[in-house]
Each structure stands twice: as C-alpha cells, then as structure tokens.
Amino acid sequence: MSDVPSGTPNLRVVVADDQPLVRAGLSTMLTTEPGIEVVGQAADGATAVALARALRPDVVCMDIRMPGKDGITATRELCGPDVVDPIPVLVLTTFDVDEYLFGALEAGASGFLLKDAEPETLVEAVRSVAAGHGMLANALTRRVLREVVTRRRTQPVTAARASELLTPRELDILLLLAQGMSNEEISRELFLEVSTVKSHLARAMPKLGVKSRLQAVVWAYQNGIVDVRP
C-alpha cells in the first residue's frame, strides 16, 4: 500500500475487538503492510489494557463495544488525562454515533475511524496516530467539530485568553493545525523547520491541557479560536 524505507523500525500495534473475524481481519490487513507489526490481540477491554501496558505498542486499535470493560473505559486507562505515560489509541467502530465519538475523544483517544474505512485509510490512520498527528475519519470531521462548538465548554477560554496562553507563533501553528495541515505543510507555510513546528506544538499542548494534536484541534474549535462553517 505504501513504501517504507528499509531499516525503519516496525510500528507495533495491538488490536482489540470482541469479534474474532473482525479482529483477525484487522490484524491481517495491518500485518500485510510493510513496516507494521501486530504484536497482540485482545477480545475485551481489560485484556487490551493489560496487553498494551505489558507490550507498550505504538498504537492500540480499540473497538468500543466489548464485553466487561468497554473500549472507552480501556482508552481512558491507557491515555486519559491522568495517565503519566500514555499509549496512543485509535478507536475503530461500526457505530457512527456522536456519543461514542465524544466519549472516545474525552477519554484521550488520538483518532476515531469507522471499520468500513478503506484499508489504505486504516493504515494511514495507524501511521498518523503513531506519529502523534491524530486522525478523524474525513466523513465525520466537520460534523463533529460543528457539534463541539455547541457542547458545554469545559474550558471557557476566549480567543483573547488563548493569545495570552500561547505565543504568537504557537497560535499561528494551532490555527494551521485546525485547518488539517501536517507538520510538513505548516513548516512550508510558516517557513520553519519541521523540528521547530514540533517543538512549538510540544510546548503549546500542555498549556491547553491536551495531549495530542487532535485534542488541540478540538480545543481550538471548542473555545471559539476557529469557526466551523457548513
């Protein structure tokens, strides 16, 4: 599906889904991609948490509806706000339901993807989450962000306050990030090195109380820093 330079370390993935055929299918789909290795499989949230903590994968592909501990609870335990050393989670579900999506984002997930996505999209999402970029399925993104601005604001920060929290350069980068730009695109737009963009983001996210690029974008929309138009 994509070319991976020789010598690049494999991305290590844990797949959690309560349906054996789905779990096997996702695992096969990922392992056939150069540079990705499925190091563990789980049929429930508790096993997913235990495996992830033991194996420290680059990404956990997490189903939401599972017996016992569900995927949102498991996600919160792996990458929630109180987790010191979080493990990135990409939530996969067949259910295109907003409450699941918001539950996953609030639990700390770095991405959300429907299981009927094309294989290339799944691989892109895994790589994106592993790289710290986050991922929302394109069909959901604008609807989700429109909904974000109508929900209760947990951080009533105005645009003026945001400019106090962030340096002008950090705010520039946040605005471009909210447009869906990658680090490379932001670097070209602002005439910066990619490493400099990453450094600015690394300093900005703790100021916003977020742990991922995706959560930073949600924060920007939630607090009115950028607008969502139909």
Short mmCIF file of C-alpha atoms in Angstrom, two decimals:
data_model
loop_
_atom_site.label_atom_id
_atom_site.label_comp_id
_atom_site.label_asym_id
_atom_site.label_seq_id
_atom_site.Cartn_x
_atom_site.Cartn_y
_atom_site.Cartn_z
CA MET A 1 0.00 0.00 0.00
CA SER A 2 2.83 2.37 0.81
CA ASP A 3 6.58 2.39 0.65
CA VAL A 4 8.53 2.24 3.90
CA PRO A 5 12.28 2.90 3.86
CA SER A 6 14.33 -0.19 4.63
CA GLY A 7 15.69 -0.20 8.14
CA THR A 8 12.70 1.74 9.51
CA PRO A 9 11.53 0.13 12.79
CA ASN A 10 8.15 -1.57 12.57
CA LEU A 11 5.18 0.17 14.11
CA ARG A 12 3.93 -2.14 16.85
CA VAL A 13 0.14 -2.44 17.13
CA VAL A 14 -2.31 -4.14 19.48
CA VAL A 15 -5.75 -4.90 18.02
CA ALA A 16 -8.74 -5.11 20.41
CA ASP A 17 -12.12 -6.31 19.14
CA ASP A 18 -14.60 -8.78 20.60
CA GLN A 19 -15.44 -10.34 17.22
CA PRO A 20 -12.80 -12.95 16.24
CA LEU A 21 -13.29 -12.50 12.49
CA VAL A 22 -13.04 -8.71 12.69
CA ARG A 23 -10.02 -8.94 14.97
CA ALA A 24 -8.30 -11.38 12.61
CA GLY A 25 -9.21 -9.32 9.57
CA LEU A 26 -7.84 -6.10 11.01
CA SER A 27 -4.68 -7.85 12.14
CA THR A 28 -4.12 -9.42 8.72
CA MET A 29 -4.80 -6.12 6.98
CA LEU A 30 -2.17 -4.39 9.11
CA THR A 31 0.48 -7.10 9.06
CA THR A 32 0.45 -7.23 5.27
CA GLU A 33 1.51 -3.58 5.27
CA PRO A 34 5.30 -3.12 5.25
CA GLY A 35 6.55 -1.61 8.48
CA ILE A 36 3.61 -2.58 10.68
CA GLU A 37 3.60 -5.48 13.14
CA VAL A 38 0.60 -6.65 15.18
CA VAL A 39 2.14 -7.71 18.49
CA GLY A 40 -1.03 -8.61 20.37
CA GLN A 41 -4.77 -9.18 20.09
CA ALA A 42 -7.48 -8.74 22.71
CA ALA A 43 -11.16 -9.67 22.84
CA ASP A 44 -12.13 -7.27 25.64
CA GLY A 45 -11.06 -4.00 27.20
CA ALA A 46 -9.39 -5.47 30.27
CA THR A 47 -7.15 -7.70 28.14
CA ALA A 48 -6.39 -4.76 25.83
CA VAL A 49 -5.21 -2.64 28.75
CA ALA A 50 -3.09 -5.45 30.19
CA LEU A 51 -1.51 -6.26 26.81
CA ALA A 52 -0.82 -2.63 26.00
CA ARG A 53 0.82 -1.98 29.34
CA ALA A 54 2.96 -5.10 29.01
CA LEU A 55 3.94 -4.65 25.35
CA ARG A 56 3.99 -0.83 25.03
CA PRO A 57 2.84 -0.76 21.38
CA ASP A 58 2.96 2.37 19.24
CA VAL A 59 -0.81 2.25 18.73
CA VAL A 60 -3.80 0.33 20.12
CA CYS A 61 -6.66 -0.16 17.64
CA MET A 62 -9.61 -0.22 20.03
CA ASP A 63 -13.19 -1.36 19.45
CA ILE A 64 -15.81 0.44 21.56
CA ARG A 65 -18.43 -2.22 22.26
CA MET A 66 -16.73 -5.08 24.06
CA PRO A 67 -17.80 -7.29 27.00
CA GLY A 68 -16.82 -6.30 30.50
CA LYS A 69 -14.60 -3.24 30.24
CA ASP A 70 -15.66 -1.35 27.10
CA GLY A 71 -13.33 0.40 24.71
CA ILE A 72 -13.90 3.90 26.05
CA THR A 73 -13.06 2.83 29.61
CA ALA A 74 -9.99 0.97 28.34
CA THR A 75 -8.95 4.03 26.32
CA ARG A 76 -9.21 6.26 29.39
CA GLU A 77 -6.96 3.87 31.32
CA LEU A 78 -4.34 3.91 28.56
CA CYS A 79 -4.28 7.57 27.55
CA GLY A 80 -6.67 9.54 29.73
CA PRO A 81 -5.86 12.92 31.28
CA ASP A 82 -4.36 11.34 34.41
CA VAL A 83 -2.11 8.85 32.60
CA VAL A 84 1.54 9.79 33.02
CA ASP A 85 2.93 7.70 30.16
CA PRO A 86 0.03 7.34 27.69
CA ILE A 87 -0.23 4.80 24.88
CA PRO A 88 -1.90 6.22 21.73
CA VAL A 89 -5.32 4.76 20.92
CA LEU A 90 -7.11 4.71 17.57
CA VAL A 91 -10.79 3.91 18.13
CA LEU A 92 -12.43 1.72 15.48
CA THR A 93 -16.17 1.14 15.45
CA THR A 94 -19.07 0.22 13.19
CA PHE A 95 -21.27 2.68 15.03
CA ASP A 96 -21.37 6.20 13.58
CA VAL A 97 -22.78 7.66 16.79
CA ASP A 98 -21.68 11.01 18.17
CA GLU A 99 -21.73 9.95 21.82
CA TYR A 100 -19.22 7.19 21.09
CA LEU A 101 -17.01 9.65 19.26
CA PHE A 102 -17.11 12.25 22.01
CA GLY A 103 -16.65 9.60 24.65
CA ALA A 104 -13.55 8.37 22.86
CA LEU A 105 -12.12 11.88 22.46
CA GLU A 106 -12.83 12.78 26.08
CA ALA A 107 -11.16 9.52 27.13
CA GLY A 108 -7.99 10.63 25.36
CA ALA A 109 -8.14 8.79 22.04
CA SER A 110 -5.89 10.18 19.32
CA GLY A 111 -8.18 9.14 16.49
CA PHE A 112 -11.55 7.74 15.50
CA LEU A 113 -12.28 5.67 12.41
CA LEU A 114 -15.23 3.64 11.16
CA LYS A 115 -14.47 -0.02 10.46
CA ASP A 116 -15.83 0.25 6.91
CA ALA A 117 -12.97 2.59 6.00
CA GLU A 118 -10.75 1.52 3.13
CA PRO A 119 -7.62 -0.48 4.10
CA GLU A 120 -5.42 2.40 2.95
CA THR A 121 -7.28 4.73 5.30
CA LEU A 122 -6.79 2.37 8.24
CA VAL A 123 -3.06 2.14 7.54
CA GLU A 124 -2.83 5.92 7.17
CA ALA A 125 -4.67 6.34 10.48
CA VAL A 126 -2.35 3.95 12.33
CA ARG A 127 0.72 5.71 10.99
CA SER A 128 -0.76 9.13 11.73
CA VAL A 129 -1.64 8.26 15.33
CA ALA A 130 1.76 6.63 15.88
CA ALA A 131 3.41 9.84 14.66
CA GLY A 132 1.33 11.91 17.09
CA HIS A 133 -0.83 13.51 14.41
CA GLY A 134 -4.21 12.10 15.34
CA MET A 135 -6.96 11.01 12.95
CA LEU A 136 -10.65 11.62 12.45
CA ALA A 137 -12.46 9.93 9.60
CA ASN A 138 -12.96 12.58 6.94
CA ALA A 139 -16.71 11.96 6.71
CA LEU A 140 -17.07 12.77 10.41
CA THR A 141 -14.67 15.64 10.92
CA ARG A 142 -16.75 18.69 10.03
CA ARG A 143 -19.93 17.36 11.63
CA VAL A 144 -18.02 16.56 14.80
CA LEU A 145 -16.36 19.96 15.01
CA ARG A 146 -19.70 21.72 14.43
CA GLU A 147 -21.12 19.72 17.32
CA VAL A 148 -18.12 20.53 19.52
CA VAL A 149 -18.86 24.25 19.48
CA THR A 150 -22.46 23.67 20.64
CA ARG A 151 -21.49 21.47 23.60
CA ARG A 152 -20.76 22.56 27.13
CA ARG A 153 -17.38 24.24 27.20
CA THR A 154 -15.22 22.70 29.88
CA GLN A 155 -12.57 25.40 29.39
CA PRO A 156 -14.32 28.76 28.89
CA VAL A 157 -11.30 30.37 27.26
CA THR A 158 -11.82 33.26 24.87
CA ALA A 159 -9.71 33.98 21.82
CA ALA A 160 -8.08 36.84 23.75
CA ARG A 161 -7.22 34.47 26.58
CA ALA A 162 -5.78 31.99 24.09
CA SER A 163 -3.38 34.66 22.88
CA GLU A 164 -2.28 35.03 26.50
CA LEU A 165 -1.78 31.29 26.89
CA LEU A 166 0.12 30.82 23.65
CA THR A 167 2.93 32.70 21.97
CA PRO A 168 2.06 34.30 18.60
CA ARG A 169 3.94 31.51 16.79
CA GLU A 170 2.18 28.78 18.78
CA LEU A 171 -1.17 30.37 17.95
CA ASP A 172 -0.24 30.55 14.25
CA ILE A 173 0.58 26.84 14.30
CA LEU A 174 -2.63 25.94 16.16
CA LEU A 175 -4.71 27.77 13.55
CA LEU A 176 -2.98 25.94 10.70
CA LEU A 177 -3.30 22.65 12.57
CA ALA A 178 -7.04 23.27 12.84
CA GLN A 179 -7.13 23.56 9.04
CA GLY A 180 -5.89 19.98 8.86
CA MET A 181 -2.30 20.76 7.93
CA SER A 182 0.52 18.33 8.70
CA ASN A 183 3.78 19.38 10.35
CA GLU A 184 5.41 19.47 6.92
CA GLU A 185 2.67 21.70 5.46
CA ILE A 186 2.82 24.03 8.45
CA SER A 187 6.58 24.29 8.13
CA ARG A 188 6.27 25.32 4.47
CA GLU A 189 3.51 27.81 5.24
CA LEU A 190 5.47 29.49 8.04
CA PHE A 191 8.96 29.00 6.59
CA LEU A 192 10.07 26.95 9.61
CA GLU A 193 11.91 23.70 10.06
CA VAL A 194 9.65 20.71 10.76
CA SER A 195 11.52 20.17 14.02
CA THR A 196 10.70 23.74 15.03
CA VAL A 197 6.99 23.17 14.36
CA LYS A 198 7.11 20.04 16.51
CA SER A 199 8.85 21.92 19.31
CA HIS A 200 6.24 24.68 19.29
CA LEU A 201 3.43 22.12 19.40
CA ALA A 202 5.12 20.23 22.23
CA ARG A 203 5.24 23.44 24.27
CA ALA A 204 1.72 24.57 23.34
CA MET A 205 -0.23 21.40 24.15
CA PRO A 206 0.45 21.36 27.92
CA LYS A 207 -0.67 24.99 28.07
CA LEU A 208 -4.02 23.92 26.60
CA GLY A 209 -4.29 20.87 28.83
CA VAL A 210 -4.25 18.44 25.88
CA LYS A 211 -2.02 15.52 24.96
CA SER A 212 -2.48 15.16 21.21
CA ARG A 213 -2.78 17.21 18.04
CA LEU A 214 -6.37 16.01 17.63
CA GLN A 215 -7.31 17.22 21.09
CA ALA A 216 -5.59 20.54 20.38
CA VAL A 217 -7.79 20.98 17.29
CA VAL A 218 -10.91 20.10 19.26
CA TRP A 219 -9.83 22.61 21.93
CA ALA A 220 -9.46 25.32 19.29
CA TYR A 221 -12.99 24.78 17.99
CA GLN A 222 -14.45 24.27 21.44
CA ASN A 223 -13.09 27.58 22.64
CA GLY A 224 -14.04 29.60 19.58
CA ILE A 225 -10.47 30.15 18.36
CA VAL A 226 -11.58 28.99 14.92
CA ASP A 227 -15.03 28.62 13.40
CA VAL A 228 -16.68 25.69 11.70
CA ARG A 229 -18.75 26.50 8.67
CA PRO A 230 -21.02 24.02 6.86
#
